[in-house]
PDB file of C-alpha atoms and ligand atoms in Angstrom:
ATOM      1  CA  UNK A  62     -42.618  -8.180 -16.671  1.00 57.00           C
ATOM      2  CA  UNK A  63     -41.317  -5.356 -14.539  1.00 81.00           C
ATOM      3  CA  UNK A  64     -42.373  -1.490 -14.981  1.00 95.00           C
ATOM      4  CA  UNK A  65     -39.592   0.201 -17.046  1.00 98.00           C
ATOM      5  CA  UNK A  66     -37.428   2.404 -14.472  1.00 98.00           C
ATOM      6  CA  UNK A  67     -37.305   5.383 -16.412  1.00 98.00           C
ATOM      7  CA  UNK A  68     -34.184   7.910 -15.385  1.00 98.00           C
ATOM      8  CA  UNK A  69     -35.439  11.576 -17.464  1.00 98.00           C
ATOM      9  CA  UNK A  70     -31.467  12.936 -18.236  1.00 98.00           C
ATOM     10  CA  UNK A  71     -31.528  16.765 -16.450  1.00 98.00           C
ATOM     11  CA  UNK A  72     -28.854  17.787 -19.471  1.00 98.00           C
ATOM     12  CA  UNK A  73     -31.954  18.618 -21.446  1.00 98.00           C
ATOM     13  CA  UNK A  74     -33.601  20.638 -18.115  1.00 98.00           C
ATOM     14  CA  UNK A  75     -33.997  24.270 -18.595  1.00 96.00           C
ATOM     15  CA  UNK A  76     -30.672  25.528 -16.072  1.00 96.00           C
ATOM     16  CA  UNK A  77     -32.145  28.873 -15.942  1.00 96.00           C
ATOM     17  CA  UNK A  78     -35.483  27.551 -13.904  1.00 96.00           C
ATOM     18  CA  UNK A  79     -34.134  24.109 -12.999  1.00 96.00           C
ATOM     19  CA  UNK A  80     -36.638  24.471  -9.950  1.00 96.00           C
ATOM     20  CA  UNK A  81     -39.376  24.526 -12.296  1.00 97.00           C
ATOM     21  CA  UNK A  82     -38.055  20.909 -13.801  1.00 98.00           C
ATOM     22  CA  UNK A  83     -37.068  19.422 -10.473  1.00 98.00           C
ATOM     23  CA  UNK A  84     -40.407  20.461  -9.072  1.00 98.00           C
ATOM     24  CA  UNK A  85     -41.759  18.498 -12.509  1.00 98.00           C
ATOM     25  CA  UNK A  86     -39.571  15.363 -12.021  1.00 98.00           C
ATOM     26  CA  UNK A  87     -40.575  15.380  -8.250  1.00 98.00           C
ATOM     27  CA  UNK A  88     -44.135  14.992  -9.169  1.00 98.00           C
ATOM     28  CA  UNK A  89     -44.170  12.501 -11.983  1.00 98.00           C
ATOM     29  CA  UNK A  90     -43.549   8.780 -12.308  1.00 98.00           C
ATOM     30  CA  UNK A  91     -40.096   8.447 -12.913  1.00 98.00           C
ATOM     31  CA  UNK A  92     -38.069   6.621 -10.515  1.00 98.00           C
ATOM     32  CA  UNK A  93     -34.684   7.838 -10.861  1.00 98.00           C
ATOM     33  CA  UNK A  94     -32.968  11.185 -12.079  1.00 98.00           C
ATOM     34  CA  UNK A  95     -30.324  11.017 -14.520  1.00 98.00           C
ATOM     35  CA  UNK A  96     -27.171  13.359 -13.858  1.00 98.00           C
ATOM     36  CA  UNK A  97     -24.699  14.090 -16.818  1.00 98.00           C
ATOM     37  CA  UNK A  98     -21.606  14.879 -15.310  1.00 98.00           C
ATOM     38  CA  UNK A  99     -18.678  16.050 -18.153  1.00 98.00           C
ATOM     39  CA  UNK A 100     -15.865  17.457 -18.024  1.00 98.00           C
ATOM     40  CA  UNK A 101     -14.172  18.342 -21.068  1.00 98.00           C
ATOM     41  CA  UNK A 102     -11.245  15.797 -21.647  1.00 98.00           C
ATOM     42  CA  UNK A 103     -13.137  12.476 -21.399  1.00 98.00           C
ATOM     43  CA  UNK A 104     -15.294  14.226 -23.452  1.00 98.00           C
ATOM     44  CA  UNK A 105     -15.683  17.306 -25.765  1.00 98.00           C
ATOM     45  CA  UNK A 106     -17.861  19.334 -23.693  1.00 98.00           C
ATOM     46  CA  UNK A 107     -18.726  20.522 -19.958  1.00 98.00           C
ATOM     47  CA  UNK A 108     -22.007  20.086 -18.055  1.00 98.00           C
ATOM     48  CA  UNK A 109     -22.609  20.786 -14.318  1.00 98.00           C
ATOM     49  CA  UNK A 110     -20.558  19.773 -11.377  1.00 98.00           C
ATOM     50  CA  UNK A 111     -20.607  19.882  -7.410  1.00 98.00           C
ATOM     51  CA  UNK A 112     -22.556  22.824  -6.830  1.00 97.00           C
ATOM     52  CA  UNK A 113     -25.298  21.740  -8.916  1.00 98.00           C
ATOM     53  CA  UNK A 114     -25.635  17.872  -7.907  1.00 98.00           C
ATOM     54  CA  UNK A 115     -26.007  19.333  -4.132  1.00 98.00           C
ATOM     55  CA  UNK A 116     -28.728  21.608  -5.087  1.00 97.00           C
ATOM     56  CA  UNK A 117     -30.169  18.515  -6.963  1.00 98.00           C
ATOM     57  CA  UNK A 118     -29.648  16.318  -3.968  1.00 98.00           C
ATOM     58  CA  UNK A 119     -31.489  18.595  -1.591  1.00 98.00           C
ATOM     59  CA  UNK A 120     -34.354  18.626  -3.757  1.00 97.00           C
ATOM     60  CA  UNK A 121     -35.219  15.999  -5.438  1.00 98.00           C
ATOM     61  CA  UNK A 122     -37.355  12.853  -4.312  1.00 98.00           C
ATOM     62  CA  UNK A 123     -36.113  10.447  -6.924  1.00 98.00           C
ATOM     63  CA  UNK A 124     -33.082   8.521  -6.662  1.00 98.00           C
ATOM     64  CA  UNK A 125     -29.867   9.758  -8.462  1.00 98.00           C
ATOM     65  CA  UNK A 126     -28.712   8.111 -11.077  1.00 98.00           C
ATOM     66  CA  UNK A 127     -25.109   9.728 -11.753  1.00 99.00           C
ATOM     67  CA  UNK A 128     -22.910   9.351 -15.745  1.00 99.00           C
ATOM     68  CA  UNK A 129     -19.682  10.569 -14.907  1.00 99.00           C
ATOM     69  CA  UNK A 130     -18.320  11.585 -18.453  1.00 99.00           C
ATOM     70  CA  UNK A 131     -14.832  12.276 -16.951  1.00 99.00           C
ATOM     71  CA  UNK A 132     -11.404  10.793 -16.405  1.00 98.00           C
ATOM     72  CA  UNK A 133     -10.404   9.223 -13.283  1.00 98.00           C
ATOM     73  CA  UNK A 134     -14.295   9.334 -11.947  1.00 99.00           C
ATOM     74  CA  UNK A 135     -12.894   7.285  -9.016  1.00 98.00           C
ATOM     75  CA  UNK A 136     -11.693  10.216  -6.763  1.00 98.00           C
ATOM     76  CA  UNK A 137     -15.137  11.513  -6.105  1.00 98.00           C
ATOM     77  CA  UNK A 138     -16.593   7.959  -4.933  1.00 99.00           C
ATOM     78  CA  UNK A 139     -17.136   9.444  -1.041  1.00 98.00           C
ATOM     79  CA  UNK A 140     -18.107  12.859  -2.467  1.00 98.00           C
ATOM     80  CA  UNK A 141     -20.984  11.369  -4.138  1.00 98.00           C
ATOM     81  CA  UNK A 142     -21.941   8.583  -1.566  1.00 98.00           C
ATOM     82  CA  UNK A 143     -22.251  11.630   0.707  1.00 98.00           C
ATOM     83  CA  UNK A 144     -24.670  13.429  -1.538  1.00 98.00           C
ATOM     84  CA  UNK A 145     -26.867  10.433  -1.152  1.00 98.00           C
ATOM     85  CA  UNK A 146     -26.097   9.107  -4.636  1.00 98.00           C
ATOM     86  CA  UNK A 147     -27.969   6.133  -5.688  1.00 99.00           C
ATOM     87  CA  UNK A 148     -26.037   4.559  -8.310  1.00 99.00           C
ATOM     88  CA  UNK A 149     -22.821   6.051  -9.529  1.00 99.00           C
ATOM     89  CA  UNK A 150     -21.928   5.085 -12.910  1.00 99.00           C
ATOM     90  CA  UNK A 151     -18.120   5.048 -14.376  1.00 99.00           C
ATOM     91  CA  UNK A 152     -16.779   4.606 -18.005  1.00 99.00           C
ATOM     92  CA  UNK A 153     -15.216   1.434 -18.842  1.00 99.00           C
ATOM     93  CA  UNK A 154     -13.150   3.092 -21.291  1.00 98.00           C
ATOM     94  CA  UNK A 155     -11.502   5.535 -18.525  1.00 98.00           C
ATOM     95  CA  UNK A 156     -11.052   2.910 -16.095  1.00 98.00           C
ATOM     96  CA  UNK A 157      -7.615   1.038 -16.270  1.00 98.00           C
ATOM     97  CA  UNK A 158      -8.173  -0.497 -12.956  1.00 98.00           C
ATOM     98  CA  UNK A 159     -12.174  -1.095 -12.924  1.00 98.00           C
ATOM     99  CA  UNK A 160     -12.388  -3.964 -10.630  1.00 98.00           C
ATOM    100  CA  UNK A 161     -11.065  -1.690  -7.806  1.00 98.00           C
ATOM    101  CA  UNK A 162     -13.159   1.371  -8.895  1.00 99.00           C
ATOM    102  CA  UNK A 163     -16.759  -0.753  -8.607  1.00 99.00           C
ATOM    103  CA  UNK A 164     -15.672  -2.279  -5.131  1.00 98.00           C
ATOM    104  CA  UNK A 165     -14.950   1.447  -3.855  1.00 99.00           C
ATOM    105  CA  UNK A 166     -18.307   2.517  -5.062  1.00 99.00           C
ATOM    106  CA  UNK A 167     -20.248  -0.439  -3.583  1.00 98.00           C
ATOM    107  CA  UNK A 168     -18.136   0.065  -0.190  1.00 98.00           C
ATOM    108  CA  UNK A 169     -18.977   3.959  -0.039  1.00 99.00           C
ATOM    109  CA  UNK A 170     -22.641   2.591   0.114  1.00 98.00           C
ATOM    110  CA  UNK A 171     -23.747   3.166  -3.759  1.00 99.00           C
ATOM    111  CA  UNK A 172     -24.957   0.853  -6.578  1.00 99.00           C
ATOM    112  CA  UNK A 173     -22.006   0.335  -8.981  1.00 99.00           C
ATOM    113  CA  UNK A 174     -22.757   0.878 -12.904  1.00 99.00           C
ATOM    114  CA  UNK A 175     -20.386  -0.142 -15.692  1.00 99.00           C
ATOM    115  CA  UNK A 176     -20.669   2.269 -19.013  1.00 99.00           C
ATOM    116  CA  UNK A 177     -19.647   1.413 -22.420  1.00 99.00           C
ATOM    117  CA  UNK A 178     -19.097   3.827 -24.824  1.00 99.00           C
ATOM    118  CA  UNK A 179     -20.682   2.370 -28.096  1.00 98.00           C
ATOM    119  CA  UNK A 180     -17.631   0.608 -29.949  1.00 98.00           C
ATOM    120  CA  UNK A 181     -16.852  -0.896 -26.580  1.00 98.00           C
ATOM    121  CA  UNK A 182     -18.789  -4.718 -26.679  1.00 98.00           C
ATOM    122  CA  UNK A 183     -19.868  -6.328 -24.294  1.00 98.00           C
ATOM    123  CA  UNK A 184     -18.214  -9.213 -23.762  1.00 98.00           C
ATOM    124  CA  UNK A 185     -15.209  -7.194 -22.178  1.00 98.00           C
ATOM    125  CA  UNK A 186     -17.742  -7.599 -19.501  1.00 98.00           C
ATOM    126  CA  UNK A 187     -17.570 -11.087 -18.861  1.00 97.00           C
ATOM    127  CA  UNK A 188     -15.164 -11.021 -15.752  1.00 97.00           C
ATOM    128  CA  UNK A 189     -16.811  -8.033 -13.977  1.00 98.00           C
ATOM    129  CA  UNK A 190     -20.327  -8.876 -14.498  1.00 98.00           C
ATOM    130  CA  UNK A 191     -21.133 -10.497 -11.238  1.00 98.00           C
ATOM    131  CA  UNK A 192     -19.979  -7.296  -9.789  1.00 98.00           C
ATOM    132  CA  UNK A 193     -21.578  -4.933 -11.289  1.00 98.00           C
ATOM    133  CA  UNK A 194     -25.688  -3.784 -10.196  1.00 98.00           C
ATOM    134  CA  UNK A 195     -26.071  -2.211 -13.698  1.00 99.00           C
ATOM    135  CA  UNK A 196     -24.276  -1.950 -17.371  1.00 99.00           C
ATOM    136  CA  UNK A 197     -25.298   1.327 -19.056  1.00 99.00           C
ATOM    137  CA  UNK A 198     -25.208   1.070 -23.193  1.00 99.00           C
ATOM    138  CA  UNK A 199     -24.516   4.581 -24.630  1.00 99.00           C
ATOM    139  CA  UNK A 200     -26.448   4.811 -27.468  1.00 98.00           C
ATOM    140  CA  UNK A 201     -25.029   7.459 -28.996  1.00 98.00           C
ATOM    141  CA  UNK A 202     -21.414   9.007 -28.292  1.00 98.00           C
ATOM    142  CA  UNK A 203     -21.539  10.272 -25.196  1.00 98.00           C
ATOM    143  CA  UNK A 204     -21.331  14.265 -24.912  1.00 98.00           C
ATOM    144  CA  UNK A 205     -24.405  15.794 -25.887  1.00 98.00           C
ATOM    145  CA  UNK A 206     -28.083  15.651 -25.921  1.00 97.00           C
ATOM    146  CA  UNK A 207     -30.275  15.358 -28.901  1.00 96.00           C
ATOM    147  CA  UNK A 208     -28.266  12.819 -31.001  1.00 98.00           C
ATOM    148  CA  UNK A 209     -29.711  10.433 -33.020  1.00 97.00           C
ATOM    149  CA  UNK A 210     -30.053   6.812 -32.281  1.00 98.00           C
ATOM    150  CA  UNK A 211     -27.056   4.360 -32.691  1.00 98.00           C
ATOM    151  CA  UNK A 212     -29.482   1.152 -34.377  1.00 98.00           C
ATOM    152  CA  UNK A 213     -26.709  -1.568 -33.227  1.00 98.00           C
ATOM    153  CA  UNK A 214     -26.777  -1.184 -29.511  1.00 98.00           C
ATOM    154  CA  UNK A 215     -30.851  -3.036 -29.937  1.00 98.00           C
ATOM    155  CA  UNK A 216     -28.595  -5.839 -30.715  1.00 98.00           C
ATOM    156  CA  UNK A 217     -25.792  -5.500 -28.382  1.00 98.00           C
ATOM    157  CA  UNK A 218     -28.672  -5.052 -25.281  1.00 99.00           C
ATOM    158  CA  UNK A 219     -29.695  -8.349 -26.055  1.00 98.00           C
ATOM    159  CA  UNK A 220     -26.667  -9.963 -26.179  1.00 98.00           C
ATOM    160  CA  UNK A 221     -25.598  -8.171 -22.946  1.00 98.00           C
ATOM    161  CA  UNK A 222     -29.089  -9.946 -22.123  1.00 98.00           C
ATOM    162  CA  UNK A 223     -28.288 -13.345 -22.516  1.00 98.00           C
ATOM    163  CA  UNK A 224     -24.774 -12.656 -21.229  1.00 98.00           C
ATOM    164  CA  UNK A 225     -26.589 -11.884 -17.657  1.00 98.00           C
ATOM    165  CA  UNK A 226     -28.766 -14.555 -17.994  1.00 98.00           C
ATOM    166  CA  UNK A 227     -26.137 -17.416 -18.890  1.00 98.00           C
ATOM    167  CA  UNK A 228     -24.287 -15.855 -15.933  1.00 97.00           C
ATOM    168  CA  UNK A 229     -27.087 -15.711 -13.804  1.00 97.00           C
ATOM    169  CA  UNK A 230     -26.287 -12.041 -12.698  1.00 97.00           C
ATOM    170  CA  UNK A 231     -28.577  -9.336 -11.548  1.00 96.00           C
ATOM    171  CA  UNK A 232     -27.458  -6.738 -13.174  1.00 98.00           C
ATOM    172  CA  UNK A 233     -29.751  -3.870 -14.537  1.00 98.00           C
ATOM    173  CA  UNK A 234     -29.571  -3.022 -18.104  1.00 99.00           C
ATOM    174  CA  UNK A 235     -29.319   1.131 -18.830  1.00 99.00           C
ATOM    175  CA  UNK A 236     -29.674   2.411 -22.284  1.00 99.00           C
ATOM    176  CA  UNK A 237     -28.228   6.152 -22.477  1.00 98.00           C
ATOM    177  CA  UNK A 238     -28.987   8.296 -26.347  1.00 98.00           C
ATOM    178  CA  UNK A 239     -31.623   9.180 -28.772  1.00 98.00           C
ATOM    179  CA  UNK A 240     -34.445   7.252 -26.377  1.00 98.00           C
ATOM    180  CA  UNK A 241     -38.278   7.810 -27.871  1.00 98.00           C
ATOM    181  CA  UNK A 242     -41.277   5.421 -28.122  1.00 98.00           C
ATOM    182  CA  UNK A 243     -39.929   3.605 -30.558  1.00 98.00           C
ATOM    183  CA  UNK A 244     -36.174   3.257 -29.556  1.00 98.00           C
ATOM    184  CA  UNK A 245     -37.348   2.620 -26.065  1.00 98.00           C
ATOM    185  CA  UNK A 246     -40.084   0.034 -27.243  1.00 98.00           C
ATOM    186  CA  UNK A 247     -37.666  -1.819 -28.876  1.00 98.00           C
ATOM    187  CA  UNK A 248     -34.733  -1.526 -26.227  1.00 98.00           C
ATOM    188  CA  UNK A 249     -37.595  -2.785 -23.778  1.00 98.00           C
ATOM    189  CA  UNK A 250     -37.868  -5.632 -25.480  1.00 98.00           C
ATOM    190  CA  UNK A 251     -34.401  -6.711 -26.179  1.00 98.00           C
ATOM    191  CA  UNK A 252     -33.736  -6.836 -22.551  1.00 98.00           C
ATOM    192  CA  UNK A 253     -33.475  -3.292 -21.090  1.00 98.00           C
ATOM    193  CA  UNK A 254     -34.516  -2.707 -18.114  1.00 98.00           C
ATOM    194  CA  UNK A 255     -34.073   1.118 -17.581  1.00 99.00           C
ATOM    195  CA  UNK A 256     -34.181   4.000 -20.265  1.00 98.00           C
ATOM    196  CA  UNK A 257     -32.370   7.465 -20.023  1.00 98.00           C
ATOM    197  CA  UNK A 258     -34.035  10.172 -21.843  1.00 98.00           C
ATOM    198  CA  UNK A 259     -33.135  13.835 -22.123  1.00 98.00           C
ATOM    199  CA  UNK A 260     -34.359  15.564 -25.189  1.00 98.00           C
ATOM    200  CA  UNK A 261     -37.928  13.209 -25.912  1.00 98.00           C
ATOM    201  CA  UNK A 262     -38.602  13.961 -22.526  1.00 98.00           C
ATOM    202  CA  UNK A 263     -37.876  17.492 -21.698  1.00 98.00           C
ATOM    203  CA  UNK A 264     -38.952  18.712 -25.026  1.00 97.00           C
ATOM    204  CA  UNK A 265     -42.079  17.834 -24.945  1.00 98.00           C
ATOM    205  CA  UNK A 266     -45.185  20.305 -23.798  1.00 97.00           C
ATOM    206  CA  UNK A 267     -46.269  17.401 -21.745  1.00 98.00           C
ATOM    207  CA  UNK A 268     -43.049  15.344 -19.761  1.00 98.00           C
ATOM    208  CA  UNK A 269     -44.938  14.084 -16.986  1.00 98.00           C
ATOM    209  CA  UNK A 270     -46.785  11.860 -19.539  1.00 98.00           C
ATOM    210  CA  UNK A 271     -43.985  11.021 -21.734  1.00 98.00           C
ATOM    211  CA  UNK A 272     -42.234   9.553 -18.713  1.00 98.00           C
ATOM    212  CA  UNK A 273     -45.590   7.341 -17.761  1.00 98.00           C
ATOM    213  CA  UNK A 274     -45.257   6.560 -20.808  1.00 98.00           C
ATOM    214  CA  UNK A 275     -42.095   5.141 -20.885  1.00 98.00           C
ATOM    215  CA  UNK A 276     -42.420   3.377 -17.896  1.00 98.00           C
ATOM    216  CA  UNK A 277     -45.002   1.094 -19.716  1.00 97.00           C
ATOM    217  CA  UNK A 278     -43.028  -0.002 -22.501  1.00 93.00           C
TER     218      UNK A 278
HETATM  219  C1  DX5 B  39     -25.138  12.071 -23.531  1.00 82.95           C
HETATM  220  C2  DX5 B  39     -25.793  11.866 -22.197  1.00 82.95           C
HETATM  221  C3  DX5 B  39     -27.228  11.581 -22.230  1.00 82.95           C
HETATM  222  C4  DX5 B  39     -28.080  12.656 -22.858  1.00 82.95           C
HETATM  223  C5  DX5 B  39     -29.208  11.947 -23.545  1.00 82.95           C
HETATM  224  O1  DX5 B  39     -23.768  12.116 -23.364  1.00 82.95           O
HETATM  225  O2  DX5 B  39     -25.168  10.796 -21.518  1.00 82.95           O
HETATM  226  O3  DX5 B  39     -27.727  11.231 -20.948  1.00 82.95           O
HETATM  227  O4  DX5 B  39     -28.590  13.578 -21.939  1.00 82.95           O
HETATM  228  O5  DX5 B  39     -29.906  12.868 -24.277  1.00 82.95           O
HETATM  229  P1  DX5 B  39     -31.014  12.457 -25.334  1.00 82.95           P
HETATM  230  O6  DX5 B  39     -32.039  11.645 -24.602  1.00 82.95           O
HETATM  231  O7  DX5 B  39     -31.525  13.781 -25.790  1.00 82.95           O
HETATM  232  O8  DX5 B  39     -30.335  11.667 -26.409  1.00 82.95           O
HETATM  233 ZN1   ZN B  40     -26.103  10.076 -19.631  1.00 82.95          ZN
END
């Protein structure tokens, strides 16, 4: 099996040295960065926006992994692609016309993600699956850091799991909340194939390691 492709969430980065965590992220193993992107009506609470993701862009090696937490995520598609934006990642539930949103992504040049909130299941997938390059499972309500584990979404990754696999799809599996060893262990081996963690891995004296970690789950 595959290395883990661990995506460390910069919502748990100190924003008063951030060059100090970028510098960190730069040098470990992770593959991706994970950027939390809220706005305050999708959801109750307001991260970072513009400013920061092109001071992120210009520095960091890994590839960007953006969660936009926000209605109508679709009108900064280009804006992103420009950036250099690896895979841009939209809400399912503030999507009315999805199909469209995931073909604009892919034709500004980005990897298209799908995210479900965690009463959303996944077989509202089934149409847009083919389509998609990842599904993200938020594992806890999306809006903050630090929140504990939701236990049912080890059971909905594997079902999104065999949904792939019956469907013969390529699609990347992305779970999003409350990721440690043991969530991610057991994530890992229901089918996920990429683990977002904020808190377990910024909070720790040591993140370089907890990310190697991870990756060998
Ligand atoms: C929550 C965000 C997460 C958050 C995860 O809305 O989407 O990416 O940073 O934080 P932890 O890993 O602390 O649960
Ligand atoms: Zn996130």
């Amino acid at each position: 099996m595959s290395e883990t492709i661990v995506s460390p969430s910069l919502l748990a980065a100190d924003f008063g040295n951030l060059q100090n965590d970028l510098e960190m992220i730069n040098a470990s193993e992770a593959q991706w960065l994970h950027l939390d992107i809220m706005d305050g009506v999708f959801v109750e609470n307001i991260s970072f926006g513009f400013p920061v993701i092109e001071s992120v862009a210009k520095h960091c090696t890994k590839k960007l992994d953006v969660h936009l937490m926000i209605v109508e995520p679709w009108k900064f598609t280009e804006r992103l692609a420009e950036l250099g934006v690896y895979m841009m990642g939209v809400h399912f539930e503030a999507c009315p016309h999805l199909h469209r949103v995931v073909q604009r992504i892919k034709k500004a040049g980005m990897k298209a993600c799908v995210t479900l909130n965690p009463h959303t299941p996944v077989e509202l997938l089934e149409d847009i699956l083919p389509d998609l390059d990842m599904v993200l499972l938020m594992s806890v309500n999306p809006g903050f850091g630090g929140q504990s584990f939701i236990e049912n979404t080890v059971e909905k990754t594997a079902r999104l799991k065999a949904m792939i696999e019956r469907k013969g799809c390529n699609t990347l599996i992305q779970i999003d909340g409350g990721v440690n060893y043991d969530t991610g262990k057991r994530l890992v081996d229901a089918g996920a194939d990429s683990l977002v963690a904020g808190s377990f891995v910024f909070g720790n004296d040591d993140p370089k390691e907890v990310i190697k970690n991870l990756k060998e789950l």
